[in-house]
Coordinates of C-alpha atoms in Angstrom, one line a residue:
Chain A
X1 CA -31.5 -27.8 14.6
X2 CA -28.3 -26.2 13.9
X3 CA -25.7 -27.1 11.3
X4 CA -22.0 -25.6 11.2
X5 CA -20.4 -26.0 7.8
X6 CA -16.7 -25.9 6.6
X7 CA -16.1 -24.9 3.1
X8 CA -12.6 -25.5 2.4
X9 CA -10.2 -25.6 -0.3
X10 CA -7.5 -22.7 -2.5
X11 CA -8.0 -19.2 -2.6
X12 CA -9.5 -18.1 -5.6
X13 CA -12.2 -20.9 -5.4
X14 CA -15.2 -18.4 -4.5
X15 CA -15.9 -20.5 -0.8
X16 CA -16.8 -17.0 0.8
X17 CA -18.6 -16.2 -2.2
X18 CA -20.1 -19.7 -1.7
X19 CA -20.2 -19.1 2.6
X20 CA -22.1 -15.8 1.9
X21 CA -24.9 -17.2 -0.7
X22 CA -26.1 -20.2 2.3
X23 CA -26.2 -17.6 4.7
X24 CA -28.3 -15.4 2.0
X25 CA -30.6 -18.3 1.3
X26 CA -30.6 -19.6 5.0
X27 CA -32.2 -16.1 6.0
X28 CA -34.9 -15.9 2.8
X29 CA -36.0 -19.8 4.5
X30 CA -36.5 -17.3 7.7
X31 CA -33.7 -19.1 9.5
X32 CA -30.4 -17.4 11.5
X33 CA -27.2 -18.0 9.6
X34 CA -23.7 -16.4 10.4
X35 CA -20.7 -16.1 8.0
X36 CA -16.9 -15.8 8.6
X37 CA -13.7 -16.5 7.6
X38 CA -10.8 -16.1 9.3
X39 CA -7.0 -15.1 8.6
X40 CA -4.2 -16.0 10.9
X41 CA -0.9 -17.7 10.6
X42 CA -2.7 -20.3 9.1
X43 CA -4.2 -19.0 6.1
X44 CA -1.1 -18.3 4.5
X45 CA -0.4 -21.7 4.1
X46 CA -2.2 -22.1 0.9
X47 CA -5.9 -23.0 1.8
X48 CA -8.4 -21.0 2.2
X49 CA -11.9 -21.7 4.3
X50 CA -15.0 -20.6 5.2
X51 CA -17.4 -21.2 7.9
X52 CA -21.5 -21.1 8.1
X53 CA -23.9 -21.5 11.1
X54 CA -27.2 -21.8 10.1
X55 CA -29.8 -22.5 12.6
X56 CA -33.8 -22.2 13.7
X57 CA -32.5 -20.7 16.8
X58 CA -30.8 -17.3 17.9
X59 CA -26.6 -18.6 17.4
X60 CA -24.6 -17.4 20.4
X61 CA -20.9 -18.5 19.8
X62 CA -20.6 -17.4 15.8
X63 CA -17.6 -19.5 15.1
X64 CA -17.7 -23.1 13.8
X65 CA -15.3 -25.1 15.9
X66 CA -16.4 -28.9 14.6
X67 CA -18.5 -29.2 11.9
X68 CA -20.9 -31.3 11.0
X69 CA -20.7 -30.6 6.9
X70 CA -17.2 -30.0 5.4
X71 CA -16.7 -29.7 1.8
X72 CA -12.9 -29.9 0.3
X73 CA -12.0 -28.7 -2.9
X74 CA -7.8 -29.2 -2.8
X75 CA -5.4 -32.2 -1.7
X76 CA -3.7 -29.0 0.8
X77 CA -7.1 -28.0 2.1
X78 CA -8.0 -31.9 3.1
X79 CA -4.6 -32.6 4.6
X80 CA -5.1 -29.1 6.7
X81 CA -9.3 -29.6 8.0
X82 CA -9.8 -33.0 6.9
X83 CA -9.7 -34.0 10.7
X84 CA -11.5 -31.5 11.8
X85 CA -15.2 -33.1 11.8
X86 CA -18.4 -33.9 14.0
X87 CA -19.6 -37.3 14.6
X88 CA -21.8 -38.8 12.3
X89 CA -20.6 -35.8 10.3
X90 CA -20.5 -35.3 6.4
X91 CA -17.6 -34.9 4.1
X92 CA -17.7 -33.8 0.8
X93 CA -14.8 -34.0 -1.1
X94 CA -13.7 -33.2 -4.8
X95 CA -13.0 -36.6 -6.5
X96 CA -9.0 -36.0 -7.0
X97 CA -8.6 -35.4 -3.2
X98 CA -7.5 -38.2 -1.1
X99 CA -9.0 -38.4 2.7
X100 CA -10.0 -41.3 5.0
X101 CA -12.3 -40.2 8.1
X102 CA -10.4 -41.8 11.6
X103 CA -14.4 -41.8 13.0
X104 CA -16.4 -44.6 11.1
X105 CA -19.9 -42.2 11.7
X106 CA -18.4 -40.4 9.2
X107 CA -19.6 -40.2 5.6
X108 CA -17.2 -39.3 2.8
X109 CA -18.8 -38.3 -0.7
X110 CA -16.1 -37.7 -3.5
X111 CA -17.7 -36.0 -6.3
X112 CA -15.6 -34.4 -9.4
X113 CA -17.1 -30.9 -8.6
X114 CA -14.1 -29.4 -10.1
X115 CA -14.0 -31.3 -13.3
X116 CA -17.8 -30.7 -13.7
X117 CA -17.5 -26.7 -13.6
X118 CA -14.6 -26.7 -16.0
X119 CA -15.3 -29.5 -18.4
X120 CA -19.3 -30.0 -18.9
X121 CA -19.6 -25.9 -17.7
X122 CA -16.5 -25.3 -19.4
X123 CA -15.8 -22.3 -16.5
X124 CA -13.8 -23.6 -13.6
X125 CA -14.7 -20.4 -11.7
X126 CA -18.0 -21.9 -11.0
X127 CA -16.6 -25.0 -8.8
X128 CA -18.7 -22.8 -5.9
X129 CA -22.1 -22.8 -7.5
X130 CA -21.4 -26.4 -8.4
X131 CA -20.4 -27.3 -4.7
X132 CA -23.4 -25.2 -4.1
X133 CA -26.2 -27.4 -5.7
X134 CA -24.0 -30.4 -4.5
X135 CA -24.6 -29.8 -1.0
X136 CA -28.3 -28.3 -1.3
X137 CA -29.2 -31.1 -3.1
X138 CA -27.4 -33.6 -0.6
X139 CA -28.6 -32.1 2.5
X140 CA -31.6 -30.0 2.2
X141 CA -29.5 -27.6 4.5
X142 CA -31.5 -24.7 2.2
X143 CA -34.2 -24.8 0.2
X144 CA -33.8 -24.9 -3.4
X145 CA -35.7 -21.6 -4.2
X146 CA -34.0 -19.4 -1.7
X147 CA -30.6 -21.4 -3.0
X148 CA -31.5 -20.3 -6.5
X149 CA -32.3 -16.4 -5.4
X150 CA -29.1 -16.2 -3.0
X151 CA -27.1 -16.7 -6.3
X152 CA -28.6 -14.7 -8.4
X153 CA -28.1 -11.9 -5.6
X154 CA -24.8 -12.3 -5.7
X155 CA -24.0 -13.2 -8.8
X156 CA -22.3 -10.5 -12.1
X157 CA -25.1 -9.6 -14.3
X158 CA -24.7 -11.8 -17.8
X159 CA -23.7 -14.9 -15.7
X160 CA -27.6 -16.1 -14.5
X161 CA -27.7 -18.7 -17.3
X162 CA -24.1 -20.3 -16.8
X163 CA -24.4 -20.1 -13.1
X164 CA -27.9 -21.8 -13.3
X165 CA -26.5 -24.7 -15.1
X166 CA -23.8 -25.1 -12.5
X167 CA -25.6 -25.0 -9.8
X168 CA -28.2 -28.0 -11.5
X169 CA -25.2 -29.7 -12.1
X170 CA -23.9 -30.1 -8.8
X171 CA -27.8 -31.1 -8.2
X172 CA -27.6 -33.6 -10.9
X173 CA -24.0 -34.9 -9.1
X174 CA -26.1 -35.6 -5.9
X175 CA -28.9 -37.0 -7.2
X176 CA -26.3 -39.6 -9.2
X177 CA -25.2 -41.2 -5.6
X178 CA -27.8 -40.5 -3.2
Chain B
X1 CA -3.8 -3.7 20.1
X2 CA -6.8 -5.4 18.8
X3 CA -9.9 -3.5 16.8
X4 CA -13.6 -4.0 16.5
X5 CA -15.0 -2.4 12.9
X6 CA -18.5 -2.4 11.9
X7 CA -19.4 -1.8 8.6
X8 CA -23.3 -0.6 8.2
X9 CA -25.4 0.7 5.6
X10 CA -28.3 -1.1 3.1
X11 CA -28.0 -4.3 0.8
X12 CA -26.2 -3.7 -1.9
X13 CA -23.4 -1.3 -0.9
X14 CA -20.9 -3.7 -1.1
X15 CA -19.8 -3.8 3.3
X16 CA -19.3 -7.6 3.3
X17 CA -16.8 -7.0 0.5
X18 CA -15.1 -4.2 2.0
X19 CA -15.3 -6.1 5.3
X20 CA -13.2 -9.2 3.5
X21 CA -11.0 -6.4 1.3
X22 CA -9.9 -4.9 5.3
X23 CA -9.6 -8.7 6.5
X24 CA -7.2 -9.6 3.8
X25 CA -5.0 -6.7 4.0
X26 CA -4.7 -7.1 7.7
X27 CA -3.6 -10.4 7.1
X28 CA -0.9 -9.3 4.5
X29 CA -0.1 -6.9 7.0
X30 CA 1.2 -9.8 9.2
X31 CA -1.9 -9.0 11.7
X32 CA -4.5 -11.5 12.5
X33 CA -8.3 -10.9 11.4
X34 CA -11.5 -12.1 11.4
X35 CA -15.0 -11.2 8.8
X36 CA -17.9 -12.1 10.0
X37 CA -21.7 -11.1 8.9
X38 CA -24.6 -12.4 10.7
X39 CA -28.3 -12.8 9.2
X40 CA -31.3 -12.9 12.3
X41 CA -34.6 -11.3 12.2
X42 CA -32.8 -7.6 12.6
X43 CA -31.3 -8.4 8.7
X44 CA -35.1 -7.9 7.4
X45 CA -35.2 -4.6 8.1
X46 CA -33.5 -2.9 5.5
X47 CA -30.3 -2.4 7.0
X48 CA -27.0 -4.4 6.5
X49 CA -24.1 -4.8 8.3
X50 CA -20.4 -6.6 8.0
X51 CA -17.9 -6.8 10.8
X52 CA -14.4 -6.9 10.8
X53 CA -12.4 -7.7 14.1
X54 CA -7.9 -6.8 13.5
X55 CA -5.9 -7.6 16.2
X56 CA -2.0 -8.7 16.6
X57 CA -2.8 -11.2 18.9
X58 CA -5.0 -14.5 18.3
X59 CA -8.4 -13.2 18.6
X60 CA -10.7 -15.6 20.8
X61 CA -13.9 -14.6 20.6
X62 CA -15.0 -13.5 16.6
X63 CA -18.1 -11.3 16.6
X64 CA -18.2 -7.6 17.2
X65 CA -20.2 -6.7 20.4
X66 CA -19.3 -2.9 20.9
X67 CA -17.0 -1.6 17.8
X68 CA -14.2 0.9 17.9
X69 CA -15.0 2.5 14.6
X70 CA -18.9 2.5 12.9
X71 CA -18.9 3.3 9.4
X72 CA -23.1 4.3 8.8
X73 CA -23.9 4.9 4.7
X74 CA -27.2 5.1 5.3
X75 CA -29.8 7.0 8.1
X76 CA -31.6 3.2 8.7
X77 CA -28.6 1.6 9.7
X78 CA -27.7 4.5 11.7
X79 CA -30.4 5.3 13.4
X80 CA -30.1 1.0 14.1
X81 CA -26.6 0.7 14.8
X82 CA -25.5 4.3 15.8
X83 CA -25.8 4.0 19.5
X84 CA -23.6 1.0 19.9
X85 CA -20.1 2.0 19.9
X86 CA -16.8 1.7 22.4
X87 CA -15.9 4.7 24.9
X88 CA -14.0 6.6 23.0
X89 CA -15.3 4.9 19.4
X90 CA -15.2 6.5 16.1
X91 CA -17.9 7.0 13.8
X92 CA -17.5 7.7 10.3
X93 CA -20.9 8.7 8.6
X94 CA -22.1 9.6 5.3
X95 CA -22.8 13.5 5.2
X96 CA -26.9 12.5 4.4
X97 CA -26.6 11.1 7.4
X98 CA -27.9 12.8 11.0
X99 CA -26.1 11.5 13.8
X100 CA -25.5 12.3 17.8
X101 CA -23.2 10.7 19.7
X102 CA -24.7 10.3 23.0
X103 CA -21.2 9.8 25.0
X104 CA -19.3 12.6 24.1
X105 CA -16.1 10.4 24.1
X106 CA -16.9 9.6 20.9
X107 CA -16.0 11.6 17.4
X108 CA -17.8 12.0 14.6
X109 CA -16.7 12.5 11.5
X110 CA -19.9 12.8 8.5
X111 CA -18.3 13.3 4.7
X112 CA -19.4 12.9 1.8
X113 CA -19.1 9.4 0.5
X114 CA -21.8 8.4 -1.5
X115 CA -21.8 11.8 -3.1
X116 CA -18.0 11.3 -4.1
X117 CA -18.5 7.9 -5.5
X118 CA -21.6 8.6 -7.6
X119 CA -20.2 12.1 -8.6
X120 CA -16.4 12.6 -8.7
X121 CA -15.5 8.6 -9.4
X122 CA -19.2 8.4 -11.4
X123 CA -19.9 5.5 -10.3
X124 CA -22.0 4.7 -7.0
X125 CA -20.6 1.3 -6.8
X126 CA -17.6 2.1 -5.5
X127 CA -18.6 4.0 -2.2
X128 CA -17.7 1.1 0.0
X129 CA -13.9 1.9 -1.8
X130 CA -13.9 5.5 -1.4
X131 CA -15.1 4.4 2.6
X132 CA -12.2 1.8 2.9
X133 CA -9.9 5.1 1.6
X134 CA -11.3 7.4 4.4
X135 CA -11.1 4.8 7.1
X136 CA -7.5 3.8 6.2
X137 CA -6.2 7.1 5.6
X138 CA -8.0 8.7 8.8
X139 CA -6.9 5.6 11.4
X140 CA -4.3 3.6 9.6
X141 CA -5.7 0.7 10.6
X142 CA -4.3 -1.3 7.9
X143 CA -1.4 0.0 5.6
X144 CA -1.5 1.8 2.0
X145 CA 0.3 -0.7 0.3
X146 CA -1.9 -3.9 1.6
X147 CA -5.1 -2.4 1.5
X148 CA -4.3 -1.5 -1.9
X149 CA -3.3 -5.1 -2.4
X150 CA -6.5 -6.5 -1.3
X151 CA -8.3 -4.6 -3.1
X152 CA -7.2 -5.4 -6.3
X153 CA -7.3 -9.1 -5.3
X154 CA -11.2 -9.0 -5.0
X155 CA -12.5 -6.9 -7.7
X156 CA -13.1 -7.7 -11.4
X157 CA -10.8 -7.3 -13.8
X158 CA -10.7 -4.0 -15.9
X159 CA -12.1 -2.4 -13.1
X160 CA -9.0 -1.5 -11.7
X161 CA -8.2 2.2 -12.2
X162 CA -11.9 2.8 -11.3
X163 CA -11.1 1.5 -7.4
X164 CA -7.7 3.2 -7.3
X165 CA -9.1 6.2 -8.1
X166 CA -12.3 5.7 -5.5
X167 CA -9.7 4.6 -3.1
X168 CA -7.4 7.9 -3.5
X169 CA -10.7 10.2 -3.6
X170 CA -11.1 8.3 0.0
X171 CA -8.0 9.3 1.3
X172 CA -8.4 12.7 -0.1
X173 CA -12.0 13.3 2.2
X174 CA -9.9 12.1 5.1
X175 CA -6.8 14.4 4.4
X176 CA -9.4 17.6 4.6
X177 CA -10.4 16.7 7.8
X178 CA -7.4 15.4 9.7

């Protein structure tokens, strides 16, 4: 089993932040998970991504060339990977971006991730740890304990209680349409 | 022209943010880069590493396999990672740290990071800052201005001074030894 995931979307968004807390709680589930994020002509464009592997087994090429899992945060980030997907692949895109998959196998989820960290969190900085529980929840890609412990690894001191409650919301978001 | 950088040391020492801070200003320096960290079995030990691959060119394959320049912060990643460096390689280790090359191609250079950081700046936080200083200042990797740039793109707010000043104190150790 191996899973390559997309995290796509504006700088400033926190999706290496968010690429480096899977591969922290891929590793605590005693799997193998690689991080990156590249920067070439493209990344000055205006989105921003970041790529996961996470598998059971030893990864020998450590960059994600279609993937199975892509989550989209911005109308610019969509329009730039939105094609870029596996069969029977999963997108997950924020609620105010617009996207039709050209393969049928392909699921699409909108979900207002955005709107959820700024309004019921009242801190749009935490779209990430929203996007976070979103996916975890969705997928079981990582388990929620090692989910909760990459965060709070990561996260400022002072911020466990507000990043706890955004990551349960983007649970609670799941749950809603699963 | 085209650079493989590893970034070692333990958990904690902030190398996967100093590995995206070096990414970005290559990037703003019009070059192409990639950041990468990988998690397997050989993260359990103790020791951490982030890897950072600059090149003018489109760079095809993304992970690290013998670097150019080893930055070591600690004796566990060195005596880990220390022996895996290019012909003619750099290695850039914390004075605690006790180190042999065994090609004698390669330089060493041992100052005292940590020390500086926790000491001069006060604060031990910032060693990976005063390390992106010495590194900068001792192979120009990247340029003043944009690594200067990135930095202040990635860190909190209010913190600012704090980083210029581990970043100049970086520069300083490497201007002694040039």
């Amino acid at each position: 089993m191996k899973t390559e995931m997309r995290l796509t979307g504006s700088g400033g968004q926190g999706l290496i932040m968010a690429g480096i807390i899977f591969a922290e709680a891929a590793l605590l589930d005693g799997n193998n998970s690689i991080q990156s994020q590249s920067y070439g002509p493209e990344a000055r464009g205006g989105a921003s991504k970041a790529e996961v592997i996470i598998s059971q087994e030893e990864i020998d090429f450590p960059k994600v060339e279609v993937p199975d899992l892509l989550l989209t945060l911005t109308q610019v980030a969509a329009d730039k990977y939105g094609k870029d997907i596996a069969e029977n692949g999963t997108i997950i895109a924020d609620e105010t971006v617009d996207l039709k998959a050209a393969d049928p196998s392909v699921t699409i989820y909108r979900t207002p991730i955005l709107k959820t960290a700024s309004e019921v969190i009242g801190k749009a900085i935490v779209a990430n740890i929203v996007a976070i529980g979103f996916i975890t929840e969705l997928t079981g890609i990582v388990s929620k304990e090692n989910i909760e412990n990459a965060i709070m690894n990561r996260i400022p001191k002072g911020t466990e209680e507000l990043n706890k409650n955004a990551l349960y919301e983007g649970y609670r978001l799941a749950q809603e349409i699963k």
